[in-house]
Short mmCIF file of C-alpha atoms (C1' of nucleotides) in Angstrom, two decimals:
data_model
loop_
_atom_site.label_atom_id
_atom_site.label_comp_id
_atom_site.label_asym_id
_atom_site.label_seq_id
_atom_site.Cartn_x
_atom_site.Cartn_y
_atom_site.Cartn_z
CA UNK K 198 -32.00 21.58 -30.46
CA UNK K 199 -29.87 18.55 -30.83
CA UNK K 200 -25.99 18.14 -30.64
CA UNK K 201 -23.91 14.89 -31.07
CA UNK K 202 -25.44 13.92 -27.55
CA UNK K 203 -28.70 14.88 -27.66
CA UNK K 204 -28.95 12.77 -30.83
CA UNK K 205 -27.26 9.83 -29.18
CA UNK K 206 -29.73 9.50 -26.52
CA UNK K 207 -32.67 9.53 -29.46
CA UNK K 208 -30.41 6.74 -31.22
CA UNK K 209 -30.24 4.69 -28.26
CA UNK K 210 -33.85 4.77 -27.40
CA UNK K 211 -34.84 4.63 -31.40
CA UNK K 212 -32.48 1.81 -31.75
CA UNK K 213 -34.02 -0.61 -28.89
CA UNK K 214 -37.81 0.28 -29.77
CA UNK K 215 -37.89 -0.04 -34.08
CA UNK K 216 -34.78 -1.93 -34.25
CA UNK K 217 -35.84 -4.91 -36.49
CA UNK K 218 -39.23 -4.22 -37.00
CA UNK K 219 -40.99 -3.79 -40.59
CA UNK K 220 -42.25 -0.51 -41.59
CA UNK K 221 -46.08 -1.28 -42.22
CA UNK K 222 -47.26 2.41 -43.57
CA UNK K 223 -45.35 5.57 -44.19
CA UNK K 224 -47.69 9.03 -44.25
CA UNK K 225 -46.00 12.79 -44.85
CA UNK K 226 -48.20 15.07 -44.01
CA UNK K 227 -46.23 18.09 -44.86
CA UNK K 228 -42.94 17.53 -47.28
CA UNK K 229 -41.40 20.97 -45.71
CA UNK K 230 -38.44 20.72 -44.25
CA UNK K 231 -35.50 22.49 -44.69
CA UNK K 232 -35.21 20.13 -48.05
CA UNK K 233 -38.36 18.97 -48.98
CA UNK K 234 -39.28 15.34 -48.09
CA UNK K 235 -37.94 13.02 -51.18
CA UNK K 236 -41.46 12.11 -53.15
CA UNK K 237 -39.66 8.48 -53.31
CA UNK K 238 -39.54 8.44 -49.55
CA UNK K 239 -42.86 6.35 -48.96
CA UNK K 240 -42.25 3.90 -51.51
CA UNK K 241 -38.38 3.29 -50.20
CA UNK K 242 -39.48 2.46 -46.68
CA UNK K 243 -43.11 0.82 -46.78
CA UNK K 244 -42.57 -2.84 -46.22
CA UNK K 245 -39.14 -2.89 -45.20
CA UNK K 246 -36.89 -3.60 -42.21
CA UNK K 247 -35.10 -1.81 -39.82
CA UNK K 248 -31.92 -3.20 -39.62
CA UNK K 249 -30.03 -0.81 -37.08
CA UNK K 250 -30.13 2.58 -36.33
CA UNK K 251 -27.00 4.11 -36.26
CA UNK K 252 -25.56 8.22 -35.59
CA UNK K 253 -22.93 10.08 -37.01
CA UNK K 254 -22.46 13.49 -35.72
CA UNK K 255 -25.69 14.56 -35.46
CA UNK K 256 -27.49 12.69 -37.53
CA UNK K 257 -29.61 9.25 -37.70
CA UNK K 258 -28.85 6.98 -39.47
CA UNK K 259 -31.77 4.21 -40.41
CA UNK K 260 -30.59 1.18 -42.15
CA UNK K 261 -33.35 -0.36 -43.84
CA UNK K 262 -33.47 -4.20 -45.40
CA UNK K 263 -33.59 -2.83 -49.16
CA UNK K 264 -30.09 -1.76 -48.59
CA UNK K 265 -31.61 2.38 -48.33
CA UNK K 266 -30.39 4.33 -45.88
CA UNK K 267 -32.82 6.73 -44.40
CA UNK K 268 -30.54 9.60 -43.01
CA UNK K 269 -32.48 12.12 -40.73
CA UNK K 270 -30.98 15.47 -39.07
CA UNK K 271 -33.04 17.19 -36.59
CA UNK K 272 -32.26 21.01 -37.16
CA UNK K 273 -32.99 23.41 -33.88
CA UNK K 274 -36.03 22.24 -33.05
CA UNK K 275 -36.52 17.95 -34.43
CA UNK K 276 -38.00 15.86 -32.15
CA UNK K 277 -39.34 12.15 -32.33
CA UNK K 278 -41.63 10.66 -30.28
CA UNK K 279 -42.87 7.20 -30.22
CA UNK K 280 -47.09 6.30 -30.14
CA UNK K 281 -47.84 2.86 -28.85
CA UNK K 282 -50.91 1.17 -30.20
CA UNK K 283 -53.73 -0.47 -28.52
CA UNK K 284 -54.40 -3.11 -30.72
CA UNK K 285 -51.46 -4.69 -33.10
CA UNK K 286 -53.88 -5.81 -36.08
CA UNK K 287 -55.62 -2.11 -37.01
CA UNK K 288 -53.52 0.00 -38.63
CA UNK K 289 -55.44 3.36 -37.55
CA UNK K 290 -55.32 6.43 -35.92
CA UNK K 291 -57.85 5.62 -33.44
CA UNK K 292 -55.96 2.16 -31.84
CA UNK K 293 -53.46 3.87 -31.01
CA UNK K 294 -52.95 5.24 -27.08
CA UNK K 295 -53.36 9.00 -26.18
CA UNK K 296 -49.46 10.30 -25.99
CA UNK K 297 -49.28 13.39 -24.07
CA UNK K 298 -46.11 14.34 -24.88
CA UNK K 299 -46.76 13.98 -28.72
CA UNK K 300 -47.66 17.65 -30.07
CA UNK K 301 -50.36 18.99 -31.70
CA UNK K 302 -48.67 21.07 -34.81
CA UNK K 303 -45.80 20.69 -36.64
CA UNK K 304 -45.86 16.41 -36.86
CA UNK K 305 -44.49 16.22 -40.50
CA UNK K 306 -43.96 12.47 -40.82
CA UNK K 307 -45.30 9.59 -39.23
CA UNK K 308 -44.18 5.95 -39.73
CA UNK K 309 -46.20 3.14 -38.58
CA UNK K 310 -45.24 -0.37 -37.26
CA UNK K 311 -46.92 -3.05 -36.05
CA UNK K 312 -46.93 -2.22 -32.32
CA UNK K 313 -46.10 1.63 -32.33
CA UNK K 314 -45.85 5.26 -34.76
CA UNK K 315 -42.54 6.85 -35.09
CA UNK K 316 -43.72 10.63 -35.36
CA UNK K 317 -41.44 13.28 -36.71
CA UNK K 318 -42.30 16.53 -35.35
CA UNK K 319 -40.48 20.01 -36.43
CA UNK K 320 -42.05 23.57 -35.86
CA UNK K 321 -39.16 25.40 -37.60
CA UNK K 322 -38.81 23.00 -40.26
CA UNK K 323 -34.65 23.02 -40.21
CA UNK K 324 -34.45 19.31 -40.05
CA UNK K 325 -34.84 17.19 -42.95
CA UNK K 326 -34.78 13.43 -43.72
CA UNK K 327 -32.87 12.27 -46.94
CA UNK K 328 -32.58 8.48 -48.56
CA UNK K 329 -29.49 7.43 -49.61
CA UNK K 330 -29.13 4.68 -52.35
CA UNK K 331 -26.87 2.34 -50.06
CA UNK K 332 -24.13 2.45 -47.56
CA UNK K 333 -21.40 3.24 -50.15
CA UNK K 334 -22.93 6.46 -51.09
CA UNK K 335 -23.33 7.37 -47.02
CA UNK K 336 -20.15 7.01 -46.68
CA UNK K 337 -18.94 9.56 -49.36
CA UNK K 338 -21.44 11.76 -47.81
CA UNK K 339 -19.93 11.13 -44.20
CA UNK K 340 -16.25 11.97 -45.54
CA UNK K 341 -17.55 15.31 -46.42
CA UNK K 342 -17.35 16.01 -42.52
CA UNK K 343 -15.17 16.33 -40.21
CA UNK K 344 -14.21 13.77 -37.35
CA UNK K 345 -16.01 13.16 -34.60
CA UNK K 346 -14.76 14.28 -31.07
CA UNK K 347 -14.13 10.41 -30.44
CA UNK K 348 -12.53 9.39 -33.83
CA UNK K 349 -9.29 8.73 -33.41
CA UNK K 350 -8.37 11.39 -36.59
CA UNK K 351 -9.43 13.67 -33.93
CA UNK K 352 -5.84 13.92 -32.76
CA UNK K 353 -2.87 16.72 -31.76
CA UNK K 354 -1.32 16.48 -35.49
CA UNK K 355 -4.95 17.49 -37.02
CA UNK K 356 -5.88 20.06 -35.02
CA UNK K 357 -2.36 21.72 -35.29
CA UNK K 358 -2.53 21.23 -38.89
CA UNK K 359 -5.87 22.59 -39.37
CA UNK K 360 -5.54 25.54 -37.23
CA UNK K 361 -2.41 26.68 -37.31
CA UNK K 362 -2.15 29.78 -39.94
CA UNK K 363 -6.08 30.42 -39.31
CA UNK K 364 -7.72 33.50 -38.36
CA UNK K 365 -10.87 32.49 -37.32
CA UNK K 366 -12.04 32.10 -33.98
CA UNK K 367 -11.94 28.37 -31.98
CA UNK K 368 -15.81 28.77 -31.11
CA UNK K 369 -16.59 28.66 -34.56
CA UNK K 370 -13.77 26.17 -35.26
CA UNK K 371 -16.03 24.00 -32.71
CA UNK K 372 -18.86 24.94 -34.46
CA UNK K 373 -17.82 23.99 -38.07
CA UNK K 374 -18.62 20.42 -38.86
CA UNK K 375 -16.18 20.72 -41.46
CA UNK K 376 -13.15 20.65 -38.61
CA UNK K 377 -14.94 18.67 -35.81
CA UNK K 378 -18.65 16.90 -36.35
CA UNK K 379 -21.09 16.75 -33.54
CA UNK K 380 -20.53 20.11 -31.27
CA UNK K 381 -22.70 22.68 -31.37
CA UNK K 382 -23.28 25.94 -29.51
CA UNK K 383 -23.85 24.41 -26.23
CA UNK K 384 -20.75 22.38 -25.70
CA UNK K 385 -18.44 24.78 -27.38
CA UNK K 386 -18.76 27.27 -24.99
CA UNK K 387 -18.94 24.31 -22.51
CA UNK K 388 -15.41 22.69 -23.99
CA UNK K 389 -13.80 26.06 -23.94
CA UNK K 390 -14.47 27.59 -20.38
CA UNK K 391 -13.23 23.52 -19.25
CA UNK K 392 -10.62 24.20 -21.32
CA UNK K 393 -9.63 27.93 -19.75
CA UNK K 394 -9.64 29.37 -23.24
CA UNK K 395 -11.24 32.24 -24.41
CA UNK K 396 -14.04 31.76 -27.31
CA UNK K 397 -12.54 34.27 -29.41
CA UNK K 398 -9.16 33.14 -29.96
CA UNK K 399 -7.95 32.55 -33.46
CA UNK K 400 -6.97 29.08 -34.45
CA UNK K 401 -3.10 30.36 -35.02
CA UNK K 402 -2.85 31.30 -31.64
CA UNK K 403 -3.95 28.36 -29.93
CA UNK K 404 -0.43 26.98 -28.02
CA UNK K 405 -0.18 23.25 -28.02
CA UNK K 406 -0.87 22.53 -24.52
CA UNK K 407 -4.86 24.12 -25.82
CA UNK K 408 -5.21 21.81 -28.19
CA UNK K 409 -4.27 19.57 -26.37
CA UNK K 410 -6.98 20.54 -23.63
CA UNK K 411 -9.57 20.81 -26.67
CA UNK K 412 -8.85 17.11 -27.75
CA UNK K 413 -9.44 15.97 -24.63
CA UNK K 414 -12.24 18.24 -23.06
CA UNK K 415 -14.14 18.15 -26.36
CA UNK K 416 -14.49 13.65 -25.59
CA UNK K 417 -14.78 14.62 -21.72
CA UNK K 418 -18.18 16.99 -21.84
CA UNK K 419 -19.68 15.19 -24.64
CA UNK K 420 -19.57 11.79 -23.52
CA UNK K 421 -20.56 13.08 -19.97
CA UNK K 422 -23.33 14.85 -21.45
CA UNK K 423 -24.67 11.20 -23.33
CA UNK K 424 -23.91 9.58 -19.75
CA UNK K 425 -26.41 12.01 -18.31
CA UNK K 426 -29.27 11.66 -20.79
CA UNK K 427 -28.43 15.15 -23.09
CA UNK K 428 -29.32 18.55 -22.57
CA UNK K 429 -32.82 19.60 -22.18
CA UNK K 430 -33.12 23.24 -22.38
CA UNK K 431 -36.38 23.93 -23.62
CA UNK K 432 -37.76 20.51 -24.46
CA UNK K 433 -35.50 18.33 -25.39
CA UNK K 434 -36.81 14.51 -24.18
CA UNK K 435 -35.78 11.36 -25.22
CA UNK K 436 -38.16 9.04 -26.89
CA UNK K 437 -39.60 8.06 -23.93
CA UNK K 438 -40.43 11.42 -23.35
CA UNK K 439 -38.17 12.16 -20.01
CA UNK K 440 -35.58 14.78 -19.90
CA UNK K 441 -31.58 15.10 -19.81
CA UNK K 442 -30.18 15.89 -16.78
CA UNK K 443 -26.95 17.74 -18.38
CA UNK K 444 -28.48 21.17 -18.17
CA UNK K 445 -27.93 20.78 -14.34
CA UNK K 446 -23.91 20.61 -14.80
CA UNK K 447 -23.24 23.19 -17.30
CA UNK K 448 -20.63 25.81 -15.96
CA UNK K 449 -21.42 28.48 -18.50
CA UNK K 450 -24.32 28.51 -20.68
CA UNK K 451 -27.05 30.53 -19.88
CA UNK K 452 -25.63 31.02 -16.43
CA UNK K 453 -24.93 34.74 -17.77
CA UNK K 454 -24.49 37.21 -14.47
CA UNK K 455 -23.92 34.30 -12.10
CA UNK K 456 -20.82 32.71 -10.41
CA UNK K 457 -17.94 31.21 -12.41
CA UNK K 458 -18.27 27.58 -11.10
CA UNK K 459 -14.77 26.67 -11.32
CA UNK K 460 -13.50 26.24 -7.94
CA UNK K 461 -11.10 29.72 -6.64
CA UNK K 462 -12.27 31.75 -9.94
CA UNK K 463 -14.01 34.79 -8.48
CA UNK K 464 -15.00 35.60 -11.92
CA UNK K 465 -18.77 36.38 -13.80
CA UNK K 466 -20.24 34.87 -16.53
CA UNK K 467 -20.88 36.77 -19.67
CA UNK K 468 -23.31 36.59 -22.35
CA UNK K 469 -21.50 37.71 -26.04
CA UNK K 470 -22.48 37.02 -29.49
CA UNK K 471 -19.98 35.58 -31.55
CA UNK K 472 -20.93 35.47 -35.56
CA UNK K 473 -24.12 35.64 -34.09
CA UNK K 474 -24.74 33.13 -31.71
CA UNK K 475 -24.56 33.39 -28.16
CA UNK K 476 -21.57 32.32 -26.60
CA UNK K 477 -21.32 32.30 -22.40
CA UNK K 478 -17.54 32.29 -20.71
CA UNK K 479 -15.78 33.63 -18.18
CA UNK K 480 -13.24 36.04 -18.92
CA UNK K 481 -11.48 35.60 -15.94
CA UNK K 482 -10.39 32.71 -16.37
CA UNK K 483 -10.54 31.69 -20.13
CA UNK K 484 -7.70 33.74 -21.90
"C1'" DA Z 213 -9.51 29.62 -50.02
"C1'" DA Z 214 -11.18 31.63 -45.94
"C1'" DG Z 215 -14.30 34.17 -43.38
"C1'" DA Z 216 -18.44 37.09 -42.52
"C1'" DG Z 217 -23.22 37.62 -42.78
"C1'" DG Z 218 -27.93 36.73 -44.39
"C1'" DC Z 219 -31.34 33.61 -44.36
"C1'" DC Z 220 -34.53 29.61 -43.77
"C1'" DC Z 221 -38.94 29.05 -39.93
"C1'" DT Z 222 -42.09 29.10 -35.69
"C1'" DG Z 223 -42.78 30.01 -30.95
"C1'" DA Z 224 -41.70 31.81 -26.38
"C1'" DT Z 225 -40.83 35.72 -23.83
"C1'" DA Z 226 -39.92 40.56 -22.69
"C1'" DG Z 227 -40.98 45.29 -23.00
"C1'" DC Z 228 -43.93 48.98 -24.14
"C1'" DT B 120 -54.80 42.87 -24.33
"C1'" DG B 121 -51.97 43.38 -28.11
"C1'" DC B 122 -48.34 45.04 -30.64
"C1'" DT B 123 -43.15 44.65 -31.76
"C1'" DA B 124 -38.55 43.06 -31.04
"C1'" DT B 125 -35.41 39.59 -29.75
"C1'" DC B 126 -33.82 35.16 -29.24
"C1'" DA B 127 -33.52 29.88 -29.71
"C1'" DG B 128 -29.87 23.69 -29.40
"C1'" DG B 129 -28.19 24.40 -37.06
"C1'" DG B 130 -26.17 24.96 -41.23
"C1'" DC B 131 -26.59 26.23 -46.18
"C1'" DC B 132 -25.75 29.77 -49.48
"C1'" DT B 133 -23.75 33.99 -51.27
"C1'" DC B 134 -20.59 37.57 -51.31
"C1'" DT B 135 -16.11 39.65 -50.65
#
DNA sequence: AAGAGGCCCTGATAGC
DNA sequence: TGCTATCAGGGCCTCT
């Protein structure tokens, strides 16, 4: 489900509603996930504070007071959702308030504070959470990636470098968090019909004035799409349980068969699968 | 090294 | 109604 803004909205809402608080009870009902649930990963957070939560790309970042890092990604289909309790002092399943949005199946991990339940819920399993000793080791872990649209080693002289003798196509450039952290296969087709370039160019042909448009189209939809609460396709909410709105401006995806929305392009919008995954543009206009 | 493809998993939807 | 096929916001792993 989530890309780098879909994620941001869950930090920001995570981040005001557990930030500070101490982790009372920890209970993982079912260890599968994509990696299986660390059997250390009660022990490391029971009794201790939340210090921040943070994001890179799209992930979660959970500082905790015993200098752990609880790092969480939420696959295709993650979601957290927040139970608040009726009574502070019981620490049960019955004080706490009925939560429509919360689901029935697939809740893997809950974590209980003193006012609310964090609830981790995943039907396809492809998120996972991981603990990290401390923040030195996250950080070797966050090299491993690529930049983030908004990092400043996001810039012309990396993306020339990196793409220039490459045969591979930009949409899965966009795709590969090893070049560019935080897009996924939403706002790559998104970037690249804003960008009037067609998803299966190669890197080596990409002329300067593209990357160019890539640097700065890549910042442009993703920070508009955090501005306007994420995506919600299917089901996407925020902790609060509302929706994005960001589905309402896309100009390509899943807008196969209708109207190229930029302005004086009479072209169509196709639906093509590139390495598998659907990718939407307009060839009329992207070349 | 770079790139392509399979695969992990459940659920919604379409078509017969 | 019930079967089967396809697709879904991700990314790891293996093979060439």
């Amino acid at each position: 489900m989530p890309e780098l803004p879909e994620v941001e909205i869950v930090r920001q809402s995570l981040n005001k509603k557990i930030n500070g608080k101490i982790i009372k009870k920890v209970i993982v009902k079912n260890r599968n996930l994509r990696f299986k649930v660390p059997l250390n990963f009660t022990s490391v957070l029971e009794n201790k504070r939340v210090i921040k939560v943070d994001r890179f790309s799209k992930y979660l970042i959970i500082f905790l007071s015993n200098n752990h890092v609880c790092l969480i990604h939420l696959g295709m289909s993650g979601t957290i959702h927040l139970v608040y309790k009726k009574n502070k002092n019981l620490i049960t399943n019955t004080s706490f308030y009925h939560s429509p949005t919360l689901p029935k199946k697939h809740n893997h991990i809950e974590i209980f504070f003193d006012d609310l339940k964090f609830v981790y819920n995943d039907p396809r399993r492809f998120g996972y959470f991981e603990i990290i000793k401390n923040s030195k080791l996250l950080k070797i872990k966050i090299n491993k990636f690529g930049p983030e649209p908004f990092s400043t080693k996001f810039n012309f002289e990396y993306l020339y470098s990196f793409l220039k003798n490459k045969e591979k196509n930009i949409k899965n450039f966009l795709l590969d968090q090893k070049f560019v952290s935080g897009i996924g296969n939403i706002y790559a087709s998104e970037i690249l019909h804003l960008s009037k370039i067609n998803p299966d160019k190669k890197g080596k042909n990409l002329t300067k004035k593209e990357l160019k448009k890539i640097l700065i189209n890549s910042k442009k939809i993703l920070s508009k799409a955090i501005h306007k609460g994420g995506s919600s396709i299917k089901d996407f909410r925020n902790i609060s349980g509302s929706k994005g709105e960001y589905q309402n401006n896309f100009k390509v995806y899943q807008r196969a068969g209708l109207k190229c929305k930029r302005s004086s392009c009479k072209g169509i919008i196709k639906k093509k699968n590139i390495s598998n995954r659907s990718t939407f543009l307009c060839n009329f206009c992207q070349k």
